[in-house]
Amino acid sequence: MSISLMGLLALGHCAAFADRNLPAVAAPLLKSSLGLTDTQLGILDGPAFVLLYALGMLASWPLARSPHRLRLIAGCIAVWAAGMVIFALGSSFGVLVAGRALIGLGQAAFVPLALGLIVDGSGPQRRGRAIAVFTAGAVMGRGLALLAGGAALAMLARWAPSMAHAHWRLLFLLMTVPNLILMVWLVWGRAPVQASAAPSPRAFGELLAAFRQRPGTLCAYLLASAASVLVVQSIGAWAPSVLHREHALSPAAAALTFGVALLVASPMGHLLAGLLVDKRRQHITPMSIVAVALLLVMPVLWRIPDAPSATKACALLALASLLGGTAAVAALAGLPSMLGTPARDIGLRLFLTFTTLVGVAVGPYMAGVVSDGLGVGGAGLSIALYKVCSLAAAAGVATALLASPGWRGSAAELAQ
């Protein structure tokens, strides 16, 4: 795969995650402008986004080997850009949910199409690093959402203070513009990619055969992977609000501060995971990496509620995101080695659907529910984040250790 195409796909992933994570930037303004509870904010971050996610993930499968995948990716961007506009113009919670669902639909089809190009164009010895570059685009996008969103809110507060109630709407409209540029680049700036074999009608059968052979391994692998995603997504969704509520930073300052930390920490975690998977010793599996990373994240999460300053809280949140990201990318990079070529694409789609439904929908939402349940007006948000993420990390460590021997056996059989 050419470096330019890899960079373009990573840029698209960056844009996707920038748009996906904007509600975290705007959460304080959404809460004050529309009177939303933490539970409702959690729904917008998680369940609303995945409402149509499985539909988009599976509906795009017949197009997985099309020579026009780049144009299809441009169409995906158009769908989630429309969702951004609907969200920006929404005046009720229901309309906001509809906008987020449309964003999720477009992004659900984008990710597997892009990953399919990467897997097809990368050899087994470089696949982990190639996937890590792509996923690093995601964390860059999350950081970009915080930085660009925080900077935009700061400028709007200075230039249009009388429109404070509409600042979050203008933010979403402004962040739609880069999507339009990327769409043009994909449609007119690139030649069609080479078509590969159409998805095999036997792919489901081969995937079921692999599941019947090692059901415990695959279930444990999925649960450990989902736990890793849950930790990352929960921190990304609520970190700016923690800094705003518990350390008295303005919404713009909270987004900017965490955005800078995330841009430094998270790509390091993703690239570290890719390097560890590609260069690991034979007795070390991707699930071993997942278990160690999630084990290390728990004491970091425990320290966040007692952080004496915004600086220390931000550093701990960024470190937790780094460790969770290392676990999530190691799990993703290890999956192709467990599946034969015919089952790899549909297996990847089902894997992404499950981990997104569990990790993205459950984590931010449950943190919001726990925060509301504490009855301290949101001041205990970091405690809620610690409880939800630590429980998920502990479950992830246990299931990763259970999946590790089975992964080794599956990979050895396919290698032969």
PDB file of N, CA and C in Angstrom, residues 175-253:
ATOM      1  N   MET A 175     -17.024  22.383  12.029  1.00  0.00           N
ATOM      2  CA  MET A 175     -16.288  21.129  11.926  1.00  0.00           C
ATOM      3  C   MET A 175     -16.778  20.253  10.774  1.00  0.00           C
ATOM      4  N   THR A 176     -17.873  20.642  10.147  1.00  0.00           N
ATOM      5  CA  THR A 176     -18.353  19.918   8.969  1.00  0.00           C
ATOM      6  C   THR A 176     -17.553  20.279   7.726  1.00  0.00           C
ATOM      7  N   VAL A 177     -16.978  21.470   7.685  1.00  0.00           N
ATOM      8  CA  VAL A 177     -16.289  21.956   6.483  1.00  0.00           C
ATOM      9  C   VAL A 177     -15.130  21.052   6.056  1.00  0.00           C
ATOM     10  N   PRO A 178     -14.232  20.605   6.958  1.00  0.00           N
ATOM     11  CA  PRO A 178     -13.144  19.714   6.509  1.00  0.00           C
ATOM     12  C   PRO A 178     -13.641  18.429   5.854  1.00  0.00           C
ATOM     13  N   ASN A 179     -14.813  17.962   6.257  1.00  0.00           N
ATOM     14  CA  ASN A 179     -15.363  16.761   5.630  1.00  0.00           C
ATOM     15  C   ASN A 179     -15.640  16.980   4.152  1.00  0.00           C
ATOM     16  N   LEU A 180     -16.127  18.159   3.817  1.00  0.00           N
ATOM     17  CA  LEU A 180     -16.421  18.457   2.412  1.00  0.00           C
ATOM     18  C   LEU A 180     -15.149  18.448   1.580  1.00  0.00           C
ATOM     19  N   ILE A 181     -14.065  18.993   2.128  1.00  0.00           N
ATOM     20  CA  ILE A 181     -12.779  18.998   1.419  1.00  0.00           C
ATOM     21  C   ILE A 181     -12.268  17.576   1.213  1.00  0.00           C
ATOM     22  N   LEU A 182     -12.371  16.755   2.243  1.00  0.00           N
ATOM     23  CA  LEU A 182     -11.909  15.374   2.151  1.00  0.00           C
ATOM     24  C   LEU A 182     -12.732  14.587   1.130  1.00  0.00           C
ATOM     25  N   MET A 183     -14.015  14.841   1.058  1.00  0.00           N
ATOM     26  CA  MET A 183     -14.861  14.173   0.071  1.00  0.00           C
ATOM     27  C   MET A 183     -14.399  14.485  -1.345  1.00  0.00           C
ATOM     28  N   VAL A 184     -14.113  15.754  -1.615  1.00  0.00           N
ATOM     29  CA  VAL A 184     -13.648  16.153  -2.948  1.00  0.00           C
ATOM     30  C   VAL A 184     -12.330  15.465  -3.272  1.00  0.00           C
ATOM     31  N   TRP A 185     -11.446  15.415  -2.310  1.00  0.00           N
ATOM     32  CA  TRP A 185     -10.138  14.786  -2.505  1.00  0.00           C
ATOM     33  C   TRP A 185     -10.291  13.304  -2.852  1.00  0.00           C
ATOM     34  N   LEU A 186     -11.180  12.622  -2.147  1.00  0.00           N
ATOM     35  CA  LEU A 186     -11.381  11.200  -2.380  1.00  0.00           C
ATOM     36  C   LEU A 186     -12.024  10.915  -3.740  1.00  0.00           C
ATOM     37  N   VAL A 187     -12.976  11.751  -4.140  1.00  0.00           N
ATOM     38  CA  VAL A 187     -13.721  11.492  -5.372  1.00  0.00           C
ATOM     39  C   VAL A 187     -12.923  11.865  -6.613  1.00  0.00           C
ATOM     40  N   TRP A 188     -12.252  13.025  -6.581  1.00  0.00           N
ATOM     41  CA  TRP A 188     -11.586  13.508  -7.792  1.00  0.00           C
ATOM     42  C   TRP A 188     -10.064  13.458  -7.730  1.00  0.00           C
ATOM     43  N   GLY A 189      -9.530  13.243  -6.545  1.00  0.00           N
ATOM     44  CA  GLY A 189      -8.073  13.311  -6.433  1.00  0.00           C
ATOM     45  C   GLY A 189      -7.373  11.981  -6.430  1.00  0.00           C
ATOM     46  N   ARG A 190      -8.136  10.876  -6.517  1.00  0.00           N
ATOM     47  CA  ARG A 190      -7.522   9.555  -6.439  1.00  0.00           C
ATOM     48  C   ARG A 190      -8.042   8.656  -7.550  1.00  0.00           C
ATOM     49  N   ALA A 191      -7.188   7.770  -8.076  1.00  0.00           N
ATOM     50  CA  ALA A 191      -7.620   6.774  -9.040  1.00  0.00           C
ATOM     51  C   ALA A 191      -8.320   5.627  -8.301  1.00  0.00           C
ATOM     52  N   PRO A 192      -9.166   4.857  -9.009  1.00  0.00           N
ATOM     53  CA  PRO A 192      -9.789   3.705  -8.353  1.00  0.00           C
ATOM     54  C   PRO A 192      -8.747   2.708  -7.877  1.00  0.00           C
ATOM     55  N   VAL A 193      -9.026   2.071  -6.773  1.00  0.00           N
ATOM     56  CA  VAL A 193      -8.115   1.041  -6.270  1.00  0.00           C
ATOM     57  C   VAL A 193      -8.405  -0.257  -7.005  1.00  0.00           C
ATOM     58  N   GLN A 194      -7.452  -1.157  -6.979  1.00  0.00           N
ATOM     59  CA  GLN A 194      -7.617  -2.436  -7.651  1.00  0.00           C
ATOM     60  C   GLN A 194      -8.663  -3.272  -6.943  1.00  0.00           C
ATOM     61  N   ALA A 195      -9.570  -3.844  -7.720  1.00  0.00           N
ATOM     62  CA  ALA A 195     -10.591  -4.705  -7.129  1.00  0.00           C
ATOM     63  C   ALA A 195      -9.971  -6.039  -6.744  1.00  0.00           C
ATOM     64  N   SER A 196     -10.407  -6.579  -5.632  1.00  0.00           N
ATOM     65  CA  SER A 196      -9.991  -7.912  -5.224  1.00  0.00           C
ATOM     66  C   SER A 196     -11.193  -8.836  -5.298  1.00  0.00           C
ATOM     67  N   ALA A 197     -10.997 -10.074  -4.926  1.00  0.00           N
ATOM     68  CA  ALA A 197     -12.079 -11.049  -5.035  1.00  0.00           C
ATOM     69  C   ALA A 197     -13.305 -10.599  -4.245  1.00  0.00           C
ATOM     70  N   ALA A 198     -14.473 -10.856  -4.822  1.00  0.00           N
ATOM     71  CA  ALA A 198     -15.718 -10.481  -4.148  1.00  0.00           C
ATOM     72  C   ALA A 198     -15.852 -11.267  -2.846  1.00  0.00           C
ATOM     73  N   PRO A 199     -16.597 -10.722  -1.876  1.00  0.00           N
ATOM     74  CA  PRO A 199     -16.789 -11.454  -0.626  1.00  0.00           C
ATOM     75  C   PRO A 199     -17.341 -12.850  -0.886  1.00  0.00           C
ATOM     76  N   SER A 200     -16.729 -13.835  -0.297  1.00  0.00           N
ATOM     77  CA  SER A 200     -17.132 -15.222  -0.524  1.00  0.00           C
ATOM     78  C   SER A 200     -18.447 -15.526   0.180  1.00  0.00           C
ATOM     79  N   PRO A 201     -19.384 -16.162  -0.544  1.00  0.00           N
ATOM     80  CA  PRO A 201     -20.630 -16.557   0.133  1.00  0.00           C
ATOM     81  C   PRO A 201     -20.392 -17.584   1.225  1.00  0.00           C
ATOM     82  N   ARG A 202     -19.205 -18.204   1.222  1.00  0.00           N
ATOM     83  CA  ARG A 202     -18.879 -19.186   2.253  1.00  0.00           C
ATOM     84  C   ARG A 202     -18.254 -18.543   3.490  1.00  0.00           C
ATOM     85  N   ALA A 203     -18.087 -17.205   3.454  1.00  0.00           N
ATOM     86  CA  ALA A 203     -17.376 -16.541   4.548  1.00  0.00           C
ATOM     87  C   ALA A 203     -18.064 -16.759   5.889  1.00  0.00           C
ATOM     88  N   PHE A 204     -19.409 -16.641   5.905  1.00  0.00           N
ATOM     89  CA  PHE A 204     -20.124 -16.863   7.161  1.00  0.00           C
ATOM     90  C   PHE A 204     -19.913 -18.282   7.659  1.00  0.00           C
ATOM     91  N   GLY A 205     -19.945 -19.241   6.716  1.00  0.00           N
ATOM     92  CA  GLY A 205     -19.741 -20.632   7.098  1.00  0.00           C
ATOM     93  C   GLY A 205     -18.360 -20.867   7.690  1.00  0.00           C
ATOM     94  N   GLU A 206     -17.336 -20.261   7.090  1.00  0.00           N
ATOM     95  CA  GLU A 206     -15.984 -20.427   7.606  1.00  0.00           C
ATOM     96  C   GLU A 206     -15.824 -19.750   8.964  1.00  0.00           C
ATOM     97  N   LEU A 207     -16.504 -18.595   9.113  1.00  0.00           N
ATOM     98  CA  LEU A 207     -16.439 -17.907  10.403  1.00  0.00           C
ATOM     99  C   LEU A 207     -17.116 -18.741  11.489  1.00  0.00           C
ATOM    100  N   LEU A 208     -18.259 -19.338  11.146  1.00  0.00           N
ATOM    101  CA  LEU A 208     -18.952 -20.197  12.111  1.00  0.00           C
ATOM    102  C   LEU A 208     -18.123 -21.434  12.446  1.00  0.00           C
ATOM    103  N   ALA A 209     -17.410 -21.955  11.432  1.00  0.00           N
ATOM    104  CA  ALA A 209     -16.558 -23.117  11.691  1.00  0.00           C
ATOM    105  C   ALA A 209     -15.433 -22.756  12.657  1.00  0.00           C
ATOM    106  N   ALA A 210     -14.851 -21.558  12.465  1.00  0.00           N
ATOM    107  CA  ALA A 210     -13.796 -21.106  13.377  1.00  0.00           C
ATOM    108  C   ALA A 210     -14.355 -20.907  14.782  1.00  0.00           C
ATOM    109  N   PHE A 211     -15.587 -20.402  14.868  1.00  0.00           N
ATOM    110  CA  PHE A 211     -16.197 -20.199  16.184  1.00  0.00           C
ATOM    111  C   PHE A 211     -16.489 -21.534  16.864  1.00  0.00           C
ATOM    112  N   ARG A 212     -16.988 -22.497  16.096  1.00  0.00           N
ATOM    113  CA  ARG A 212     -17.290 -23.807  16.691  1.00  0.00           C
ATOM    114  C   ARG A 212     -16.016 -24.502  17.173  1.00  0.00           C
ATOM    115  N   GLN A 213     -14.904 -24.233  16.489  1.00  0.00           N
ATOM    116  CA  GLN A 213     -13.646 -24.861  16.862  1.00  0.00           C
ATOM    117  C   GLN A 213     -13.115 -24.312  18.180  1.00  0.00           C
ATOM    118  N   ARG A 214     -13.225 -22.983  18.364  1.00  0.00           N
ATOM    119  CA  ARG A 214     -12.706 -22.343  19.583  1.00  0.00           C
ATOM    120  C   ARG A 214     -13.708 -21.309  20.103  1.00  0.00           C
ATOM    121  N   PRO A 215     -14.886 -21.742  20.543  1.00  0.00           N
ATOM    122  CA  PRO A 215     -15.899 -20.764  20.989  1.00  0.00           C
ATOM    123  C   PRO A 215     -15.457 -19.965  22.205  1.00  0.00           C
ATOM    124  N   GLY A 216     -14.821 -20.633  23.161  1.00  0.00           N
ATOM    125  CA  GLY A 216     -14.383 -19.922  24.363  1.00  0.00           C
ATOM    126  C   GLY A 216     -13.336 -18.869  24.057  1.00  0.00           C
ATOM    127  N   THR A 217     -12.402 -19.204  23.175  1.00  0.00           N
ATOM    128  CA  THR A 217     -11.339 -18.254  22.816  1.00  0.00           C
ATOM    129  C   THR A 217     -11.913 -17.014  22.154  1.00  0.00           C
ATOM    130  N   LEU A 218     -12.797 -17.213  21.176  1.00  0.00           N
ATOM    131  CA  LEU A 218     -13.339 -16.058  20.445  1.00  0.00           C
ATOM    132  C   LEU A 218     -14.232 -15.204  21.335  1.00  0.00           C
ATOM    133  N   CYS A 219     -15.032 -15.822  22.212  1.00  0.00           N
ATOM    134  CA  CYS A 219     -15.875 -15.030  23.123  1.00  0.00           C
ATOM    135  C   CYS A 219     -15.005 -14.217  24.084  1.00  0.00           C
ATOM    136  N   ALA A 220     -13.980 -14.851  24.638  1.00  0.00           N
ATOM    137  CA  ALA A 220     -13.092 -14.134  25.552  1.00  0.00           C
ATOM    138  C   ALA A 220     -12.346 -13.021  24.818  1.00  0.00           C
ATOM    139  N   TYR A 221     -11.930 -13.291  23.576  1.00  0.00           N
ATOM    140  CA  TYR A 221     -11.229 -12.278  22.779  1.00  0.00           C
ATOM    141  C   TYR A 221     -12.123 -11.059  22.555  1.00  0.00           C
ATOM    142  N   LEU A 222     -13.379 -11.314  22.198  1.00  0.00           N
ATOM    143  CA  LEU A 222     -14.315 -10.209  21.966  1.00  0.00           C
ATOM    144  C   LEU A 222     -14.555  -9.400  23.240  1.00  0.00           C
ATOM    145  N   LEU A 223     -14.720 -10.078  24.362  1.00  0.00           N
ATOM    146  CA  LEU A 223     -14.994  -9.367  25.611  1.00  0.00           C
ATOM    147  C   LEU A 223     -13.797  -8.529  26.053  1.00  0.00           C
ATOM    148  N   ALA A 224     -12.589  -9.075  25.928  1.00  0.00           N
ATOM    149  CA  ALA A 224     -11.393  -8.306  26.288  1.00  0.00           C
ATOM    150  C   ALA A 224     -11.231  -7.092  25.384  1.00  0.00           C
ATOM    151  N   SER A 225     -11.512  -7.261  24.093  1.00  0.00           N
ATOM    152  CA  SER A 225     -11.406  -6.153  23.147  1.00  0.00           C
ATOM    153  C   SER A 225     -12.428  -5.067  23.452  1.00  0.00           C
ATOM    154  N   ALA A 226     -13.674  -5.483  23.739  1.00  0.00           N
ATOM    155  CA  ALA A 226     -14.727  -4.514  24.058  1.00  0.00           C
ATOM    156  C   ALA A 226     -14.412  -3.757  25.342  1.00  0.00           C
ATOM    157  N   ALA A 227     -13.830  -4.445  26.329  1.00  0.00           N
ATOM    158  CA  ALA A 227     -13.452  -3.770  27.574  1.00  0.00           C
ATOM    159  C   ALA A 227     -12.409  -2.691  27.310  1.00  0.00           C
ATOM    160  N   SER A 228     -11.462  -2.974  26.425  1.00  0.00           N
ATOM    161  CA  SER A 228     -10.429  -1.987  26.086  1.00  0.00           C
ATOM    162  C   SER A 228     -11.050  -0.753  25.438  1.00  0.00           C
ATOM    163  N   VAL A 229     -11.964  -0.985  24.490  1.00  0.00           N
ATOM    164  CA  VAL A 229     -12.624   0.132  23.810  1.00  0.00           C
ATOM    165  C   VAL A 229     -13.469   0.936  24.797  1.00  0.00           C
ATOM    166  N   LEU A 230     -14.134   0.249  25.722  1.00  0.00           N
ATOM    167  CA  LEU A 230     -14.973   0.931  26.711  1.00  0.00           C
ATOM    168  C   LEU A 230     -14.145   1.906  27.550  1.00  0.00           C
ATOM    169  N   VAL A 231     -12.962   1.490  27.966  1.00  0.00           N
ATOM    170  CA  VAL A 231     -12.103   2.370  28.767  1.00  0.00           C
ATOM    171  C   VAL A 231     -11.733   3.621  27.977  1.00  0.00           C
ATOM    172  N   VAL A 232     -11.305   3.434  26.733  1.00  0.00           N
ATOM    173  CA  VAL A 232     -10.867   4.571  25.911  1.00  0.00           C
ATOM    174  C   VAL A 232     -12.024   5.529  25.637  1.00  0.00           C
ATOM    175  N   GLN A 233     -13.169   4.971  25.247  1.00  0.00           N
ATOM    176  CA  GLN A 233     -14.299   5.818  24.875  1.00  0.00           C
ATOM    177  C   GLN A 233     -14.884   6.554  26.086  1.00  0.00           C
ATOM    178  N   SER A 234     -14.919   5.901  27.238  1.00  0.00           N
ATOM    179  CA  SER A 234     -15.463   6.566  28.430  1.00  0.00           C
ATOM    180  C   SER A 234     -14.583   7.736  28.852  1.00  0.00           C
ATOM    181  N   ILE A 235     -13.275   7.532  28.819  1.00  0.00           N
ATOM    182  CA  ILE A 235     -12.358   8.619  29.176  1.00  0.00           C
ATOM    183  C   ILE A 235     -12.479   9.762  28.177  1.00  0.00           C
ATOM    184  N   GLY A 236     -12.489   9.431  26.890  1.00  0.00           N
ATOM    185  CA  GLY A 236     -12.596  10.478  25.871  1.00  0.00           C
ATOM    186  C   GLY A 236     -13.884  11.275  25.969  1.00  0.00           C
ATOM    187  N   ALA A 237     -14.977  10.588  26.349  1.00  0.00           N
ATOM    188  CA  ALA A 237     -16.275  11.266  26.416  1.00  0.00           C
ATOM    189  C   ALA A 237     -16.386  12.207  27.607  1.00  0.00           C
ATOM    190  N   TRP A 238     -15.746  11.855  28.740  1.00  0.00           N
ATOM    191  CA  TRP A 238     -15.997  12.590  29.979  1.00  0.00           C
ATOM    192  C   TRP A 238     -14.808  13.387  30.515  1.00  0.00           C
ATOM    193  N   ALA A 239     -13.617  13.187  29.972  1.00  0.00           N
ATOM    194  CA  ALA A 239     -12.445  13.882  30.512  1.00  0.00           C
ATOM    195  C   ALA A 239     -12.596  15.410  30.519  1.00  0.00           C
ATOM    196  N   PRO A 240     -13.042  16.043  29.414  1.00  0.00           N
ATOM    197  CA  PRO A 240     -13.197  17.506  29.489  1.00  0.00           C
ATOM    198  C   PRO A 240     -14.185  17.953  30.559  1.00  0.00           C
ATOM    199  N   SER A 241     -15.249  17.178  30.749  1.00  0.00           N
ATOM    200  CA  SER A 241     -16.229  17.539  31.780  1.00  0.00           C
ATOM    201  C   SER A 241     -15.651  17.388  33.177  1.00  0.00           C
ATOM    202  N   VAL A 242     -14.788  16.386  33.387  1.00  0.00           N
ATOM    203  CA  VAL A 242     -14.112  16.241  34.674  1.00  0.00           C
ATOM    204  C   VAL A 242     -13.266  17.472  34.966  1.00  0.00           C
ATOM    205  N   LEU A 243     -12.495  17.921  33.989  1.00  0.00           N
ATOM    206  CA  LEU A 243     -11.645  19.098  34.187  1.00  0.00           C
ATOM    207  C   LEU A 243     -12.483  20.361  34.385  1.00  0.00           C
ATOM    208  N   HIS A 244     -13.612  20.446  33.716  1.00  0.00           N
ATOM    209  CA  HIS A 244     -14.484  21.620  33.845  1.00  0.00           C
ATOM    210  C   HIS A 244     -15.177  21.657  35.211  1.00  0.00           C
ATOM    211  N   ARG A 245     -15.764  20.545  35.623  1.00  0.00           N
ATOM    212  CA  ARG A 245     -16.574  20.533  36.842  1.00  0.00           C
ATOM    213  C   ARG A 245     -15.725  20.452  38.113  1.00  0.00           C
ATOM    214  N   GLU A 246     -14.681  19.625  38.086  1.00  0.00           N
ATOM    215  CA  GLU A 246     -13.955  19.347  39.314  1.00  0.00           C
ATOM    216  C   GLU A 246     -12.694  20.183  39.480  1.00  0.00           C
ATOM    217  N   HIS A 247     -12.271  20.873  38.415  1.00  0.00           N
ATOM    218  CA  HIS A 247     -11.053  21.678  38.501  1.00  0.00           C
ATOM    219  C   HIS A 247     -11.253  23.091  37.952  1.00  0.00           C
ATOM    220  N   ALA A 248     -12.537  23.474  37.754  1.00  0.00           N
ATOM    221  CA  ALA A 248     -12.927  24.862  37.467  1.00  0.00           C
ATOM    222  C   ALA A 248     -12.331  25.423  36.184  1.00  0.00           C
ATOM    223  N   LEU A 249     -12.004  24.571  35.209  1.00  0.00           N
ATOM    224  CA  LEU A 249     -11.580  25.084  33.905  1.00  0.00           C
ATOM    225  C   LEU A 249     -12.815  25.440  33.085  1.00  0.00           C
ATOM    226  N   SER A 250     -12.702  26.446  32.239  1.00  0.00           N
ATOM    227  CA  SER A 250     -13.804  26.764  31.327  1.00  0.00           C
ATOM    228  C   SER A 250     -13.949  25.624  30.320  1.00  0.00           C
ATOM    229  N   PRO A 251     -15.114  25.502  29.663  1.00  0.00           N
ATOM    230  CA  PRO A 251     -15.260  24.443  28.647  1.00  0.00           C
ATOM    231  C   PRO A 251     -14.169  24.492  27.583  1.00  0.00           C
ATOM    232  N   ALA A 252     -13.822  25.703  27.113  1.00  0.00           N
ATOM    233  CA  ALA A 252     -12.787  25.827  26.096  1.00  0.00           C
ATOM    234  C   ALA A 252     -11.422  25.402  26.637  1.00  0.00           C
ATOM    235  N   ALA A 253     -11.089  25.856  27.842  1.00  0.00           N
ATOM    236  CA  ALA A 253      -9.788  25.504  28.429  1.00  0.00           C
ATOM    237  C   ALA A 253      -9.693  24.017  28.723  1.00  0.00           C
TER     238      ALA A 253
END
